[in-house]
mmCIF file of C-alpha atoms in Angstrom:
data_model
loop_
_atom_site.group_PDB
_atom_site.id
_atom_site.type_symbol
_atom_site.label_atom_id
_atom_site.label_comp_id
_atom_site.label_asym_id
_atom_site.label_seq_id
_atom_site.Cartn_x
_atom_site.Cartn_y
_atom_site.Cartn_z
ATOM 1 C CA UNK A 164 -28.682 -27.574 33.343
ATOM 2 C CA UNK A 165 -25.945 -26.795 35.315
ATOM 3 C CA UNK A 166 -23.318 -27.302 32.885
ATOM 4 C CA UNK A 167 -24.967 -24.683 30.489
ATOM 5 C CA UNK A 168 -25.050 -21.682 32.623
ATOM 6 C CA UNK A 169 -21.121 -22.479 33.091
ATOM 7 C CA UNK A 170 -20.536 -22.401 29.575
ATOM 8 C CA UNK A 171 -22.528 -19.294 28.860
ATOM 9 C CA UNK A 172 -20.498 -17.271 31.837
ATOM 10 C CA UNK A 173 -17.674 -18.142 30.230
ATOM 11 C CA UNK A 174 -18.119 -17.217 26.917
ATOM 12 C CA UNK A 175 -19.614 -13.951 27.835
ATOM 13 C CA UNK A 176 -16.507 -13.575 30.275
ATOM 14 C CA UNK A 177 -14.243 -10.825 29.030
ATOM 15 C CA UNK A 178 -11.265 -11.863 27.083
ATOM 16 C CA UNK A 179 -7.828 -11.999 27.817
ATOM 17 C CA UNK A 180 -6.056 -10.796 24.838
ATOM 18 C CA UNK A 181 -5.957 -7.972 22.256
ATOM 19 C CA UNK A 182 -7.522 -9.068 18.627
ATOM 20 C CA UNK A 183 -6.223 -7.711 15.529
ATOM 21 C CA UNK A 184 -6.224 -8.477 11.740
ATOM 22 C CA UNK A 185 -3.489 -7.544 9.180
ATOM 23 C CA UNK A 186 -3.894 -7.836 5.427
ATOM 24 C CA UNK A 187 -1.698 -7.603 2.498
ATOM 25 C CA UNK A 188 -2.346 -8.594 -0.961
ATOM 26 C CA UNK A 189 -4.652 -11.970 -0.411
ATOM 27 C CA UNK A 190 -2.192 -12.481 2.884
ATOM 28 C CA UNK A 191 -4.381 -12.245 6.289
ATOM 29 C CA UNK A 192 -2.835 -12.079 9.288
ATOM 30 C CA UNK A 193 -5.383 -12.758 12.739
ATOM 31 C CA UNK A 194 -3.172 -11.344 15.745
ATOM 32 C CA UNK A 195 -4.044 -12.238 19.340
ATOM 33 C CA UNK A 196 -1.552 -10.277 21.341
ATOM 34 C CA UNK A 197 -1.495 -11.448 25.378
ATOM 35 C CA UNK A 198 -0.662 -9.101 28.147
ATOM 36 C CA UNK A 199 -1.041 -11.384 31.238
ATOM 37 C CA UNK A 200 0.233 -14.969 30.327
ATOM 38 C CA UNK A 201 -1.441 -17.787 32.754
ATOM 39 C CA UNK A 202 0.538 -20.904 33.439
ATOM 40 C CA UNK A 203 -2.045 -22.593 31.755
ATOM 41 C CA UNK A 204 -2.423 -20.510 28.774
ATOM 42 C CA UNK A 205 -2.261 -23.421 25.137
ATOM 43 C CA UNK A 206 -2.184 -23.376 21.450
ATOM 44 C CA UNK A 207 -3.000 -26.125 20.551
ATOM 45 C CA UNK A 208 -0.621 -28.634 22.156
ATOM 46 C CA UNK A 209 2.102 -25.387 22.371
ATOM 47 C CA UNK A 210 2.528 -23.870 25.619
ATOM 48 C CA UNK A 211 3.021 -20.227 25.680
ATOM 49 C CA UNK A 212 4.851 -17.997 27.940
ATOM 50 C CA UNK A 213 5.441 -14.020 27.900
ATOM 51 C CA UNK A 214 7.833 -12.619 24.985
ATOM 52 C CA UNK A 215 6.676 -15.562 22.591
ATOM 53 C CA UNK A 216 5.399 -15.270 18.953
ATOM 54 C CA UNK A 217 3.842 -18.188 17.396
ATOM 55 C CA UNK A 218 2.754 -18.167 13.827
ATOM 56 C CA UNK A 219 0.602 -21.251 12.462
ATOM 57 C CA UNK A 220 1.902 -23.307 15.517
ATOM 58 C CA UNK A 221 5.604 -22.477 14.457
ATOM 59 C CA UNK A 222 7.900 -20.505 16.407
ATOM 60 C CA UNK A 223 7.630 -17.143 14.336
ATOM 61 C CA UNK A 224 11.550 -17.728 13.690
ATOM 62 C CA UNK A 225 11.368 -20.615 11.925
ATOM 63 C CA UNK A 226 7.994 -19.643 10.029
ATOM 64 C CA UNK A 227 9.937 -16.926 8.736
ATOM 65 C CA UNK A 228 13.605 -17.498 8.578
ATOM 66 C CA UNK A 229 16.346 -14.856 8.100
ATOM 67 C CA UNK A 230 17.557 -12.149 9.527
ATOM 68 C CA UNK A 231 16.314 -9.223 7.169
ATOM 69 C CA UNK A 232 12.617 -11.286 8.320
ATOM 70 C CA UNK A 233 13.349 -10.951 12.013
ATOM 71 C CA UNK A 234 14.220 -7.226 11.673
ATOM 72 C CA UNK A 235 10.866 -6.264 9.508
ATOM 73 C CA UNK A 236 8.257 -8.254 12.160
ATOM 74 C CA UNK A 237 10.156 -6.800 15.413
ATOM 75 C CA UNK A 238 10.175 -3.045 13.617
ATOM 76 C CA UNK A 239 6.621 -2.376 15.365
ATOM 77 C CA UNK A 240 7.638 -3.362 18.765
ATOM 78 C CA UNK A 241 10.913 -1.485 18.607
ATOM 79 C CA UNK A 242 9.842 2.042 17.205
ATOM 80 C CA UNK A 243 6.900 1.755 19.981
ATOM 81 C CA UNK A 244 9.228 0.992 22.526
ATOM 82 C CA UNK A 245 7.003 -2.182 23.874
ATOM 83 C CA UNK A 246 9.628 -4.831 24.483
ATOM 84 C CA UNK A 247 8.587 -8.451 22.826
ATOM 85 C CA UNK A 248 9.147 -9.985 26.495
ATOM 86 C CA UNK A 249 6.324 -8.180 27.876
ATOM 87 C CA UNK A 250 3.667 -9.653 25.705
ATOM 88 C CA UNK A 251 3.206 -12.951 23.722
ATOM 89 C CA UNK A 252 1.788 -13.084 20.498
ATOM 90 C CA UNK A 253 -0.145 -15.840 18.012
ATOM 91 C CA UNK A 254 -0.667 -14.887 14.874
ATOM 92 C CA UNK A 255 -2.909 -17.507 12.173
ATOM 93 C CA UNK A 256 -2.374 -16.838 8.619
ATOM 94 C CA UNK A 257 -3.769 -17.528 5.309
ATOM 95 C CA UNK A 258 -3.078 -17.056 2.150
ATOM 96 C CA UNK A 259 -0.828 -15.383 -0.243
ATOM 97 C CA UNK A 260 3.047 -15.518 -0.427
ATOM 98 C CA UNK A 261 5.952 -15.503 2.435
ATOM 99 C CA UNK A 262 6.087 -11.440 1.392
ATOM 100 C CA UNK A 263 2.609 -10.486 1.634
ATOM 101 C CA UNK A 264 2.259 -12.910 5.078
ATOM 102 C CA UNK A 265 5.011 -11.193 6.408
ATOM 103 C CA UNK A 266 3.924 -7.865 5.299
ATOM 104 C CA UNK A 267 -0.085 -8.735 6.389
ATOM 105 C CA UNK A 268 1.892 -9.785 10.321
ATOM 106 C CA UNK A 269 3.760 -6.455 10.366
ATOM 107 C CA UNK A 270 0.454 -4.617 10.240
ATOM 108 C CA UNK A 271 -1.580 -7.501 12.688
ATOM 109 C CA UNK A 272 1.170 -6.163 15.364
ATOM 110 C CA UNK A 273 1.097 -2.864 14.608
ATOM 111 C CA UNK A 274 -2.588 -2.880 14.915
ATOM 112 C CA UNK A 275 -2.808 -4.768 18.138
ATOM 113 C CA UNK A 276 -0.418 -2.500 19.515
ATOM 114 C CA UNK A 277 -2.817 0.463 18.772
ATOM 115 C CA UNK A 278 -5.526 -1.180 20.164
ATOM 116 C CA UNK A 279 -3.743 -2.215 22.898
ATOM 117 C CA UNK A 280 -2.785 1.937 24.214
ATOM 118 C CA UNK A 281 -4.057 4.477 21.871
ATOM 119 C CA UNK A 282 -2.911 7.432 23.067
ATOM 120 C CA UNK A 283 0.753 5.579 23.838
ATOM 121 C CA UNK A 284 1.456 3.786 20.214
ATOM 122 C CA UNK A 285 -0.844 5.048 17.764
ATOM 123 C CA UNK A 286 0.668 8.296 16.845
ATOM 124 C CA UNK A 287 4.166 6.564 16.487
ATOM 125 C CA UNK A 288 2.771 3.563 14.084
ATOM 126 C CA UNK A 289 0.750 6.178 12.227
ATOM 127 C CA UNK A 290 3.681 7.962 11.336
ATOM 128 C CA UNK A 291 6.063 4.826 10.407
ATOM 129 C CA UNK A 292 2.795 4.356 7.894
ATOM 130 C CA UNK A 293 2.524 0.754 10.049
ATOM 131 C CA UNK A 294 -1.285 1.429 10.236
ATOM 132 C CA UNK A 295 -2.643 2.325 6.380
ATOM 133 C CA UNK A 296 -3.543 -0.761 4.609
ATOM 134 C CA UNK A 297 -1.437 -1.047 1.977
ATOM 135 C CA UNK A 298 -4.385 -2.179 -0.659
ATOM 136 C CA UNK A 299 -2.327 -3.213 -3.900
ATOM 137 C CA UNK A 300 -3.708 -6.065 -5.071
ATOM 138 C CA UNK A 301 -2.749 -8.567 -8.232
ATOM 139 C CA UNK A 302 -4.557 -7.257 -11.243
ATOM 140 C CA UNK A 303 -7.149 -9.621 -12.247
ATOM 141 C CA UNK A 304 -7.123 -11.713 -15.598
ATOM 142 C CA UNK A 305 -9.354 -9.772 -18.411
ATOM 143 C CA UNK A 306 -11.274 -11.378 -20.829
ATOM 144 C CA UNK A 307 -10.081 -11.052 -24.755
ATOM 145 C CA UNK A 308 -6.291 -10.093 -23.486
ATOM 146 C CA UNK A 309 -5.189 -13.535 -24.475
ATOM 147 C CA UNK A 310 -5.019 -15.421 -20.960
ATOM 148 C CA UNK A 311 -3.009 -12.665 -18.724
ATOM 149 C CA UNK A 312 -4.042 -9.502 -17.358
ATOM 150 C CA UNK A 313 -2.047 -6.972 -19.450
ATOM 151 C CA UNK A 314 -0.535 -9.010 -22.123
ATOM 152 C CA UNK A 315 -2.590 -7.396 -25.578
ATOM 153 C CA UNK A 316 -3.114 -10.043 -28.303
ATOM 154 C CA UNK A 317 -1.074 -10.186 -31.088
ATOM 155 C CA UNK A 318 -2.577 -8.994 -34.609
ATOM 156 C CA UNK A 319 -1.711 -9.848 -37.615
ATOM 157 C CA UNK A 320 0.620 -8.073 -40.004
ATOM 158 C CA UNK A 321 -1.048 -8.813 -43.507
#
């Protein structure tokens, strides 16, 4: 009995992180970003510390490789002034491409950001356009257009 009332004033304890989602195409992006990092604070079997970003249990580096990468998913925290080393960041992602994950991340930190001091960041990722959706979708197949989604069937000539 006394095992349950533990549980249940933990889970109803406040949490320790800011939650956001970012989407993009079928890409979504679930950002936790942390403010105060414990000593004790795990991803799994990863230990995290203040100015990391973990994506899928990778280093967010070597998820997504290149420099032009590193330059789009640290755009957020520069224009906003919030330096990377104050906060830590995992991010879970499925589906869609490496663009439209990468794309669907860039929003999850621009949103957590907002949520995180909206009088302070908001205004600034508004204005980058960092916090409108950007809803383009692939265009689904359509029946009688010959297996693809615009393709038109071809008719005969005589």
């Amino acid at each position: 009995m006394a095992e349950e009332t533990q549980i249940k004033k933990n889970k109803s304890g406040k949490r320790d992180y800011v939650f956001a989602v970012g989407r993009r195409k079928s890409s979504v992006a679930r950002v936790r970003l942390h403010q105060q990092v414990k000593a004790d604070l795990v991803w799994g079997d990863i230990s995290i510390k203040k100015g990391d970003i973990f994506v899928n249990k990778k280093p967010i580096a070597e998820y997504f490789s290149g420099e032009v990468s590193r330059r789009l998913y640290t755009e957020p925290l520069r224009i906003t002034n919030a330096h990377q080393q104050n906060y830590a960041f995992t991010i879970k992602i499925a589906g869609g491409g490496p663009s439209g994950q990468l794309q669907a991340v860039i929003a999850g930190i621009s949103n957590a950001l907002a949520k995180l001091d909206e009088e302070k960041y908001r205004p600034t990722l508004k204005k980058k356009g960092f916090l409108t959706r950007d809803s383009r979708i692939r265009e689904r197949r359509v029946v009688g257009m010959g297996g693809k989604s615009r393709r038109k069937k071809q008719s005969p000539k005589r």
